[in-house]
XYZ file of C-alpha atoms in Angstrom:
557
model
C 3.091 -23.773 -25.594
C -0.101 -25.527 -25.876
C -1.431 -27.892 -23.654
C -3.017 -31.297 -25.091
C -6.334 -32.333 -23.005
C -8.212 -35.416 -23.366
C -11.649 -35.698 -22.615
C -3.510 -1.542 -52.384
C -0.876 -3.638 -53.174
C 2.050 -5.174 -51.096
C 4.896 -6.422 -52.765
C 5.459 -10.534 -52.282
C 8.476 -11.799 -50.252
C 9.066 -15.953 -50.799
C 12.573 -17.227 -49.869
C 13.169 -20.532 -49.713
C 13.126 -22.991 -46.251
C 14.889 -26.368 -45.343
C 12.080 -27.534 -43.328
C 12.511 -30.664 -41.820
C 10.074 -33.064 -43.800
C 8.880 -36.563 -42.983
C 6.335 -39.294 -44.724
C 5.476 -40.849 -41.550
C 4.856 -39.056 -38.152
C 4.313 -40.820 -34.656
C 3.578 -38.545 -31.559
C 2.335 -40.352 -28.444
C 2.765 -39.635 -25.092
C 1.622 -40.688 -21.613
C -0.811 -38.404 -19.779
C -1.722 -37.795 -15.985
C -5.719 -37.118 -15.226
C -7.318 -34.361 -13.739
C -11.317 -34.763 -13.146
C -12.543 -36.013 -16.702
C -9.900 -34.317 -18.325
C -5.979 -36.007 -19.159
C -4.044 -33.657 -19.801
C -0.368 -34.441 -22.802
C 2.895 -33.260 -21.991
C 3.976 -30.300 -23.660
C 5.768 -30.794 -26.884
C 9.295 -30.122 -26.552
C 10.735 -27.447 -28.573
C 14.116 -29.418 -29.076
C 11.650 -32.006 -30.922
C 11.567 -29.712 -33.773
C 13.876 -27.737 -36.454
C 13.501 -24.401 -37.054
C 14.016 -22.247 -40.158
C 14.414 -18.695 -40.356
C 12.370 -17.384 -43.324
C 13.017 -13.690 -44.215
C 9.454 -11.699 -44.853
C 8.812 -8.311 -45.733
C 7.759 -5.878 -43.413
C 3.797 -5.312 -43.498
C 2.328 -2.266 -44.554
C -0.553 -1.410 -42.571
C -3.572 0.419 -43.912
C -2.961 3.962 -42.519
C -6.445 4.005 -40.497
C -5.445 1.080 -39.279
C -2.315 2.624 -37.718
C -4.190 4.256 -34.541
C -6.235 1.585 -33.999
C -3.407 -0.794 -33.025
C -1.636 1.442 -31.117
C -4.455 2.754 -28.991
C -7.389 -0.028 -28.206
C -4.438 -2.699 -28.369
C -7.417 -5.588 -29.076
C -6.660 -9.246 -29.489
C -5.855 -9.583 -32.760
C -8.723 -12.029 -33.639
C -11.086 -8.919 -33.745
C -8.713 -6.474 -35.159
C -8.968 -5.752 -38.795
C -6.040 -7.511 -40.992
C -2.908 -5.604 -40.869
C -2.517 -4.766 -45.124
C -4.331 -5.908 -48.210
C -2.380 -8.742 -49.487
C 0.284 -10.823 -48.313
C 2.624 -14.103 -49.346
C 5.439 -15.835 -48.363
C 6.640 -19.058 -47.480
C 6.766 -19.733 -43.505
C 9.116 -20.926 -41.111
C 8.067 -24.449 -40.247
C 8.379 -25.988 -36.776
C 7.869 -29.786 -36.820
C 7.074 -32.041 -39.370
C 4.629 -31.214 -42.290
C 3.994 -34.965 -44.010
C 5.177 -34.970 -47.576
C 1.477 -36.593 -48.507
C 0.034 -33.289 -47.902
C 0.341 -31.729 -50.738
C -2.322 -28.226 -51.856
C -3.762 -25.793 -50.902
C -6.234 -25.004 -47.799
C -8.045 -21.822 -48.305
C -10.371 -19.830 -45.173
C -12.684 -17.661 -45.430
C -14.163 -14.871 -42.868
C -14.515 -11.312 -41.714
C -11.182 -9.580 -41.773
C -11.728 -5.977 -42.060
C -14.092 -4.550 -39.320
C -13.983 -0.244 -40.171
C -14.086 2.031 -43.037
C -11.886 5.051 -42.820
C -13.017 5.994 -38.660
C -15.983 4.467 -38.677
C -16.182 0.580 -36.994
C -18.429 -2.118 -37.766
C -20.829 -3.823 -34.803
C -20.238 -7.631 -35.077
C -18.152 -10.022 -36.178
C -20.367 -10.901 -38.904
C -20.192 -7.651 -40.711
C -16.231 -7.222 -41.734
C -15.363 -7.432 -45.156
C -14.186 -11.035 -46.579
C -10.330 -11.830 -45.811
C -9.094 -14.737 -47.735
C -6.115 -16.947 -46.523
C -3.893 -19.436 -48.429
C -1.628 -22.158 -46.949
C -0.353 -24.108 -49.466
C 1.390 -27.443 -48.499
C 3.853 -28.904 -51.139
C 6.947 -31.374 -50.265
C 7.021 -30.101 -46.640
C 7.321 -26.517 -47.148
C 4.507 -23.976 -46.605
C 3.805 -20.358 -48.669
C 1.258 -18.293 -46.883
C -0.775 -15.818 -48.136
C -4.091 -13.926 -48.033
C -6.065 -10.944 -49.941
C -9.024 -9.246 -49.272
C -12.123 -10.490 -51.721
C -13.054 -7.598 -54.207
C -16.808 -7.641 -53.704
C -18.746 -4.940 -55.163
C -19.660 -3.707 -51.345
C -16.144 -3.733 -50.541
C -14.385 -1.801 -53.562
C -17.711 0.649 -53.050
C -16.755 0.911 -49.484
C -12.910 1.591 -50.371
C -14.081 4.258 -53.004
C -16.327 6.091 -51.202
C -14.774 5.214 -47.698
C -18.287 4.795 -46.090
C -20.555 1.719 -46.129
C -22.576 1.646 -48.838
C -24.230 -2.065 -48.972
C -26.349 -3.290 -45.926
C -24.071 -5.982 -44.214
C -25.403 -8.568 -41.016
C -25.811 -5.600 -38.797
C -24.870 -2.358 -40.450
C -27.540 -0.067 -42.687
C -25.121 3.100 -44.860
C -26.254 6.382 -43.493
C -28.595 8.308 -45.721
C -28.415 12.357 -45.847
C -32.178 12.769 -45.868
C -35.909 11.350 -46.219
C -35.752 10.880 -49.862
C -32.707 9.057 -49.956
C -33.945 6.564 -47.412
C -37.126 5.941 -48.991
C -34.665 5.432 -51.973
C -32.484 2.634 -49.907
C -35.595 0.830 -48.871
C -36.677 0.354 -52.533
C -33.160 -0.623 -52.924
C -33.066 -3.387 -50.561
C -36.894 -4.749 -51.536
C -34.986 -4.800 -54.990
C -31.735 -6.759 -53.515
C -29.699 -4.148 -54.841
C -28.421 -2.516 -51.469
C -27.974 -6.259 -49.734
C -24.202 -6.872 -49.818
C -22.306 -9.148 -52.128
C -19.797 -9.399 -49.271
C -18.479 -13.259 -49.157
C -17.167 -13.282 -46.453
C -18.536 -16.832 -44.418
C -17.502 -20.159 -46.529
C -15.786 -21.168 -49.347
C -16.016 -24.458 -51.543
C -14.923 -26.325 -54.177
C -17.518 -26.978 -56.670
C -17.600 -30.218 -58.316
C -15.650 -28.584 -62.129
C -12.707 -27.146 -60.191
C -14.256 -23.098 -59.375
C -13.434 -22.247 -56.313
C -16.540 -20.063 -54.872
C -16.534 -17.635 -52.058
C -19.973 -17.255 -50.096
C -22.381 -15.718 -48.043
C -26.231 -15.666 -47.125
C -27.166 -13.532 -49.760
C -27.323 -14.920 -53.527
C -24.825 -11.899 -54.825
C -22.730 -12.652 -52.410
C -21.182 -15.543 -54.656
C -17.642 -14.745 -56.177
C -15.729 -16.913 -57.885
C -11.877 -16.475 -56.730
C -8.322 -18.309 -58.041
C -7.121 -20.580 -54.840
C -3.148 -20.405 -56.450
C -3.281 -16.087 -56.757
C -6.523 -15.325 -54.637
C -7.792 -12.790 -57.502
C -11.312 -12.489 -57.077
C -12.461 -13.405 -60.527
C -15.793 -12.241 -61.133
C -19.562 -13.335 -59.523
C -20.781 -16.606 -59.761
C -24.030 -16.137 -61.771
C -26.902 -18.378 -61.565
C -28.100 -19.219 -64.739
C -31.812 -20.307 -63.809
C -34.674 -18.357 -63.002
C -36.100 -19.396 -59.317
C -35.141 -15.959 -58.175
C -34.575 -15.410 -54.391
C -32.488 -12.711 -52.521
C -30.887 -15.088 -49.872
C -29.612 -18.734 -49.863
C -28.218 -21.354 -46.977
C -24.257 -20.096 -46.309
C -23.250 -23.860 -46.076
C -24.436 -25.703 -49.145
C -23.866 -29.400 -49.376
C -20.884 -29.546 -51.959
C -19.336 -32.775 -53.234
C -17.693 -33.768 -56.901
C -21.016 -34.923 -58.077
C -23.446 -32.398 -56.819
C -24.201 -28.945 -55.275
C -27.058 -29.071 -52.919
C -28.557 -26.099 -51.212
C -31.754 -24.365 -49.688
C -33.463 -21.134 -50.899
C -35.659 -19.742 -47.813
C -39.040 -18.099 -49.454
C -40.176 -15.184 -47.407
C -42.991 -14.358 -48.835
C -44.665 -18.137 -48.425
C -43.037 -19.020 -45.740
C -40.901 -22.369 -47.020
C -37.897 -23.562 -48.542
C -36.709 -24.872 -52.107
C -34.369 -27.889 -52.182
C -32.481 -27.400 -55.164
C -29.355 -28.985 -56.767
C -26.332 -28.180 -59.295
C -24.530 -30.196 -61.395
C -20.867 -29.882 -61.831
C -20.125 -27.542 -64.942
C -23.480 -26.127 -64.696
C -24.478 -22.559 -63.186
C -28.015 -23.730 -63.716
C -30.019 -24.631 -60.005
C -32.952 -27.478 -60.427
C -35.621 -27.894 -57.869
C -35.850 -31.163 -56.350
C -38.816 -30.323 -54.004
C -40.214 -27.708 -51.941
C -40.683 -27.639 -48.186
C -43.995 -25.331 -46.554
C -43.099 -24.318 -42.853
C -45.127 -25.717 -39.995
C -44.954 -22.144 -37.849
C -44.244 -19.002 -37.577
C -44.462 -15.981 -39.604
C -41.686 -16.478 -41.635
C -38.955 -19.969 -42.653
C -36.589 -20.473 -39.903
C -33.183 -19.261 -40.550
C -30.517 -22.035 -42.340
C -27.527 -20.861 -42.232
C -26.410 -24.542 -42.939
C -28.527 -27.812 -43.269
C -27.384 -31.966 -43.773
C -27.647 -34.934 -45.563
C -27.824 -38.592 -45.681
C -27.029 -40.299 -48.515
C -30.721 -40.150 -49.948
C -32.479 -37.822 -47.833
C -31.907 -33.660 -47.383
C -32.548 -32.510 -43.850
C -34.612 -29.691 -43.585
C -34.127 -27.255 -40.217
C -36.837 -24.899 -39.081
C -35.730 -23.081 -36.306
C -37.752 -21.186 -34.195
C -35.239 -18.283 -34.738
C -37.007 -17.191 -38.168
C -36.425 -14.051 -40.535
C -37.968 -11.170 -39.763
C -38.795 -8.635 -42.717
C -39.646 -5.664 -40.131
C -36.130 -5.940 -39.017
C -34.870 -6.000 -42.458
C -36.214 -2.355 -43.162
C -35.050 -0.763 -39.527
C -31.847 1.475 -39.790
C -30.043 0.085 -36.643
C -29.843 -3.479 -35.389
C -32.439 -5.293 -33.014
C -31.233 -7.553 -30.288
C -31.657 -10.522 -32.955
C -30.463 -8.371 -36.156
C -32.614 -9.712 -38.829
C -34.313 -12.228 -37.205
C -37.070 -12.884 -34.134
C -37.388 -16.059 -31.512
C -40.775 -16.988 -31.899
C -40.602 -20.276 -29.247
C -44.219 -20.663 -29.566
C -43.380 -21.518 -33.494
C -41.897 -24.554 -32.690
C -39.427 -26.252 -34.081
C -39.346 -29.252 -36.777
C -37.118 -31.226 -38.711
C -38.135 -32.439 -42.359
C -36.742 -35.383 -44.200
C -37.146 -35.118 -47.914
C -36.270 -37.648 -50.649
C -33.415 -36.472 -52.771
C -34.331 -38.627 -55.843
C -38.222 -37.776 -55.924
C -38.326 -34.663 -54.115
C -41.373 -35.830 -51.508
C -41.366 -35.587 -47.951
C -41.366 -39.044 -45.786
C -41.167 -37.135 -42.411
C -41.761 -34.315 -40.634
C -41.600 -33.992 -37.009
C -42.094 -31.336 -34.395
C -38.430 -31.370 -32.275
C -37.508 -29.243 -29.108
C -36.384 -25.902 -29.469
C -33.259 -25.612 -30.695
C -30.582 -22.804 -31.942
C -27.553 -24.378 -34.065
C -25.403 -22.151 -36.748
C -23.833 -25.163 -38.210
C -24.577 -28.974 -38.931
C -21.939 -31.060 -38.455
C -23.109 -34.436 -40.429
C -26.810 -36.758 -40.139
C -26.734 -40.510 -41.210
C -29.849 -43.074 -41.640
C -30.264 -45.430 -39.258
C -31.518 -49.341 -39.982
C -33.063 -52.269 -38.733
C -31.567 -55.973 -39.421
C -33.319 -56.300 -42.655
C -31.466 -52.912 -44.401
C -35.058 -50.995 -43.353
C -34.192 -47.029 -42.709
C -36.068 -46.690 -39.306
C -34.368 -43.245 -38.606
C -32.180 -40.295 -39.153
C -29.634 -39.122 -36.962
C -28.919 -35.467 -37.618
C -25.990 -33.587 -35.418
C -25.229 -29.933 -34.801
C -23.406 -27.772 -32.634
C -26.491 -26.806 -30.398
C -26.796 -23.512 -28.456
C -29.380 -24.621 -26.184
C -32.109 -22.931 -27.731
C -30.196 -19.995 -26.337
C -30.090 -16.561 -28.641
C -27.936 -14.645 -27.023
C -24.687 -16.141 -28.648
C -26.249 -13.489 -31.735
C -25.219 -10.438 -29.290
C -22.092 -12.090 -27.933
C -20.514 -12.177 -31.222
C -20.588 -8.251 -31.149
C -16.918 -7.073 -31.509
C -17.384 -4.876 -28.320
C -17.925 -8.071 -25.983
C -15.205 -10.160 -27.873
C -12.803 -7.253 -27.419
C -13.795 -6.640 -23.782
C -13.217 -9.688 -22.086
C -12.217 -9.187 -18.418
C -11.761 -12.588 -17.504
C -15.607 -13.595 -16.952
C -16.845 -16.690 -17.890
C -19.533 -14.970 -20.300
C -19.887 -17.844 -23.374
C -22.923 -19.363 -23.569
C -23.304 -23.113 -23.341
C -23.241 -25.698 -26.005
C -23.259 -29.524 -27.070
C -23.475 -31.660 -29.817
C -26.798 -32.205 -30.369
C -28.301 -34.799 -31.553
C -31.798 -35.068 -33.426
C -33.247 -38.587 -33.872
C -35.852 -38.051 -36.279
C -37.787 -41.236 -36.522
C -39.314 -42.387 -40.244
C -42.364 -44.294 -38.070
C -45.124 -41.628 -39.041
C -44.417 -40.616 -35.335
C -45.189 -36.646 -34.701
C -41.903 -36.283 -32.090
C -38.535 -36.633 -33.016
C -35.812 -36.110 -29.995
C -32.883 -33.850 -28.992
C -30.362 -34.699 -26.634
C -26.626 -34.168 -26.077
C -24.474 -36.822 -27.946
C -22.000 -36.727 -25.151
C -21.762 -34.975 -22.300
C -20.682 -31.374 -22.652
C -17.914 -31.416 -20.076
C -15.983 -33.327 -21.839
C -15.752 -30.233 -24.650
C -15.960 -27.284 -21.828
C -19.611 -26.717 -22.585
C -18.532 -24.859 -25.697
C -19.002 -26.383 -29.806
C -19.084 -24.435 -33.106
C -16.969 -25.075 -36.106
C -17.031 -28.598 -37.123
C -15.325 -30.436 -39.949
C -15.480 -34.304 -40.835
C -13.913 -36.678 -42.838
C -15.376 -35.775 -46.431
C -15.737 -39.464 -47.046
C -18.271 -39.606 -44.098
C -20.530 -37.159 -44.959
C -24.158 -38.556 -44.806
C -23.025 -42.023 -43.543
C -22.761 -43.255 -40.437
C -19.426 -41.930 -38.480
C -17.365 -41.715 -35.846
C -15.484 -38.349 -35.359
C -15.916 -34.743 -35.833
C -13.603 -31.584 -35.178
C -14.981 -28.725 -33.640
C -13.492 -25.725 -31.584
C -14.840 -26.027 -27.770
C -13.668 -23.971 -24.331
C -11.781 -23.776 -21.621
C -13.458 -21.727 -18.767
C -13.267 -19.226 -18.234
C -13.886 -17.255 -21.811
C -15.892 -15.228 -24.023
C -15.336 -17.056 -27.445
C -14.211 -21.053 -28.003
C -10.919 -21.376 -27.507
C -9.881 -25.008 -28.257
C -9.863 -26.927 -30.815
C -11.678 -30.424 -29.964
C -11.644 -34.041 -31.695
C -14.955 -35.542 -30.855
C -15.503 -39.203 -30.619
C -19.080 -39.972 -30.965
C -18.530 -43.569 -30.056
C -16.739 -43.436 -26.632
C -18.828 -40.480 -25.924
C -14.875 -38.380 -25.491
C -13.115 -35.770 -27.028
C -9.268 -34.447 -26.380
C -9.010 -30.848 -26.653
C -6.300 -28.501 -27.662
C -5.699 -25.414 -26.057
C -2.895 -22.915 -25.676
C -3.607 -19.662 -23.340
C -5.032 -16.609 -24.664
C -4.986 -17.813 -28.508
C -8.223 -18.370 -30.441
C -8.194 -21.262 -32.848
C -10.507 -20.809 -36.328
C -12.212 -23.721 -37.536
C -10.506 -27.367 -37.107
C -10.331 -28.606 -40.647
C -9.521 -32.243 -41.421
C -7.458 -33.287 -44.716
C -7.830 -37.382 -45.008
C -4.566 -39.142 -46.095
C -4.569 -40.521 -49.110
C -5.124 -44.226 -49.357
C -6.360 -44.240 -45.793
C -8.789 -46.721 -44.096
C -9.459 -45.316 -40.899
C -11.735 -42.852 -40.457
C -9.320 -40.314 -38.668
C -5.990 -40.828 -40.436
C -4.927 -37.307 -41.439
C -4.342 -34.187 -40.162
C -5.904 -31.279 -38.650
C -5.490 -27.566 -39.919
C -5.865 -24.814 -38.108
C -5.490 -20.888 -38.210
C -4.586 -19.517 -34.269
C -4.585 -15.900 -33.265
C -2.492 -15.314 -30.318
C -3.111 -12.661 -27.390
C 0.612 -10.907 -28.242
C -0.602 -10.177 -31.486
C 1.195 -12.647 -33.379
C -0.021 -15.498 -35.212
C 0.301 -19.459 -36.699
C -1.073 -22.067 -38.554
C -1.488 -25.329 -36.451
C -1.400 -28.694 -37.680
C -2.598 -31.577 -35.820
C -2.026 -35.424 -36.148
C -5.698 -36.425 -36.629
C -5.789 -39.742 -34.328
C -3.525 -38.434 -31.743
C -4.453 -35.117 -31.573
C -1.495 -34.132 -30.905
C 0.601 -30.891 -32.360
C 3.082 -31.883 -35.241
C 3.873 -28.792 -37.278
C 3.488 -25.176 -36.876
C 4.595 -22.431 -38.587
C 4.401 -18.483 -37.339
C 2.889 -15.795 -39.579
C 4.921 -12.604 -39.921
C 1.657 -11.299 -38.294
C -1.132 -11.842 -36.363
C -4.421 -12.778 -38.950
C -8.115 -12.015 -37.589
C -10.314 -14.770 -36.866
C -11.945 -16.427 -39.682
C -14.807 -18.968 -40.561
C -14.665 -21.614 -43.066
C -12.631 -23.433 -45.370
C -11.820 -25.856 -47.595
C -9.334 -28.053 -49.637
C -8.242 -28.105 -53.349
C -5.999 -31.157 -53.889
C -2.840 -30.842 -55.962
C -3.733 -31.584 -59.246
């Protein structure tokens, strides 16, 4: 059990369960210490009810067949089992009868066509999963998204779109000269969405990636992939941040420009397909913008990151991956942060800041003086320490060979404090100290209602040592500098995602949903009391799921 630390077409199979239900949950227990860490008592099994739910035996893709019986991976890297799946789960504990819709995540799920396997995690072809909470009970499901790259790659059974680290094999001269048009073009990038997935403001759910194409609208109650999501404007582009800033009022995002070096700030209204630039942001170094996979906000500034990793167009055009992929560490670039207005577009600050590397933001909030005065903005990420190597660790070989060896790079919570002074230097430092999250941080979630305000907690996946990948999940508490980690050996936890109860007042009252992948091959979804941290439901798949990304929550109507 887990240990609590402080510090083509399958046919459907839904039966019905008597899972035990309850509007109020309470799970608190003493702890004993160990170094910084206190470690829970185990949950006891005779806590819960259990509720055999009949599901229908998987059908695996044929090529798949081999593969599990002979490399025998962890089932995190190994490509889903079969297409499509539902069903309604077995559920151990208590799911709270407030929760009530649907979670849907997003990622890689599908890592080889016909005997041919895929590099790095980043590559696999998009895997959607449903849980869908309603009056305690649970139905499962998940479906592969039916980009044009993936129903090509089915077809043809070869790549045939240029994915994060993969290039389709051409048969001679001509032909590549053909592809490299192609991709100058956009037309060979992938439409793969395989990364996030958000509600927009109307009610579309929209499945995403880095490359503009690579938007698909899907349904969250059948997980049909319903067609692309077609901007309606005219500001062009090939690529776009992964992460936009999505709330019911707005759509915020940035559109790198490669050609003069920059980025375009540009927002969406709700019902509209139609982007509007609200200002434009020229790069202080480097040969190219800084790569954004995700960026934040306050509530009336946009945060612009430029990294000193930056796109790189000669690696764009090579047929097999560089060390970096698409994209070159030029330290000597610098890094900055910019602060635009949202309303008017200008920028009030920009500031050189240490060298940093950081997939994902996790939230930034302004900071004032006694008279209401915005002195400052606080921006946090989940910081590699300017390290690039977490690029090549994220290669399915090293996640599938780990030996034991503490081989995960380090990483904090890092904090920028960007001051609005007309000072040149803004900071970095760790917002706590590392230890307390074992040193590893990626996947963060927040209350919703926080986002660009001031806050308190974030959820994050961090590590226990030794491993090759973060392995807990982790509440952070940016105010007693703590955080109380989840963990249960050999399993690897997606992203921490936290639903808010409604009607709630405090900032961490809800609960915590999770996807795990366990070493035996089997599989769960986790949910987690959001103060306590603590386990109070989970419920076993019929089969392990591959790791995935990103999520998010549509609300019953």
């Amino acid at each position: 059990m887990a240990s609590l630390a402080f510090s083509s077409s399958i046919g459907r199979s839904i039966t019905s369960s008597n899972a035990m239900v309850s509007d109020k949950y309470e799970s608190r227990r003493e702890g004993f210490s160990l170094g910084k860490t206190t470690f829970a008592r185990k949950r006891d099994p005779r806590d819960s009810m259990v509720t055999k739910v009949a599901t229908q035996a998987p059908t695996m893709f044929p090529s798949l067949e081999k593969e599990l019986a002979g490399d025998r991976n962890h089932v995190a890297w190994t490509s889903v089992r079969q297409e499509r799946y539902e069903g309604e789960l077995a559920v151990q504990g208590e799911i709270p009868l407030w929760l009530s819709g649907t979670y849907l995540r997003n990622g890689p799920g599908m890592w080889h066509i016909g005997d041919y396997n895929f590099r790095h995690l980043f590559d696999g072809y998009a895997t959607l999963v449903r849980l869908h909470f309603e009056n305690g009970r649970l139905i499962a499901g998940h479906r592969q998204i039916e980009s044009e790259a993936y129903k090509a790659a089915k077809k043809n059974n070869r790549l045939c779109y240029r994915e994060f680290s993969e290039v389709p094999k051409t048969d001679n001269f001509l032909s590549y000269v053909g592809e490299l048009a192609n991709l100058f073009s956009g037309a060979s990038l992938t439409d793969n969405a395989n990364t996030g997935v958000v509600k927009l403001g109307d009610g579309r759910v929209v499945c995403l990636t880095e490359t503009q194409k690579g938007s698909i609208v899907v349904d969250p109650n059948t997980l049909d992939t319903l067609g692309k999501f077609e901007y309606s404007d005219s500001l062009g582009g090939l690529i776009h941040s992964a992460h936009p800033i999505v709330t019911d009022t707005e759509f915020l995002t940035l559109l790198p420009d490669l050609f003069k070096p920059g980025y375009l700030v540009v927002r969406m209204e709700p019902g509209s397909n139609e982007r509007k630039v609200i200002g434009r942001v020229d790069c202080r170094g480097g040969p190219a913008p800084g790569w954004v996979h995700s960026f934040p906000v306050t509530e009336h500034y946009v945060i612009v990151p430029e990294m000193p990793l930056r796109y790189c167009a000669q690696n764009l055009l090579k047929a097999e991956p560089t060390p970096l992929y698409k994209f070159e560490w030029h330290p000597d670039s610098k890094g900055f942060m910019h602060v635009m207005c949202k309303a008017s577009g200008k920028i009030v600050e920009s500031v050189e800041v240490p060298l940093f590397v950081t997939f994902h933001f996790i939230n930034a909030y302004e900071e004032k003086d006694e008279d209401g005065r915005v002195t400052a903005v606080v921006a946090d990420c989940c910081e590699h320490n300017a390290d690039t190597t977490i690029l090549e660790k994220l290669r399915l070989q090293n996640l599938r060979s780990f030996m034991g060896e503490d081989v995960l790079p380090d990483a904090r919570v890092g904090r920028f404090i960007i001051p609005l002074d007309g000072s040149p230097y803004g900071k970095l430092e760790a917002a706590l100290d590392p230890e307390q999250h074992g040193k590893g941080m990626d996947m963060c979630s927040i209350n919703p209602a926080y986002l660009g305000k001031k806050y308190r907690y974030a959820y994050a996946c961090g590590a226990q040592r030794p491993c090759n990948f973060p392995n807990t999940l982790t509440k952070i508490d940016l105010l007693e500098k703590k955080a109380k980690n989840w963990h249960e050996e050999g399993a690897v936890p997606s992203e921490p995602f936290f639903v808010a109860r409604p009607g709630a007042t405090e900032e961490d009252d809800g609960v915590v949903i999770s996807i795990i992948s366990e070493k035996n091959g089997d599989g769960f979804a986790l949910l987690l009391d959001g103060s306590t941290f603590e386990e109070i439901a989970r419920a076993k798949f019929p089969y392990g799921l591959p790791y995935g990304l990103h999520g998010c929550w549509v609300p019953k109507k």
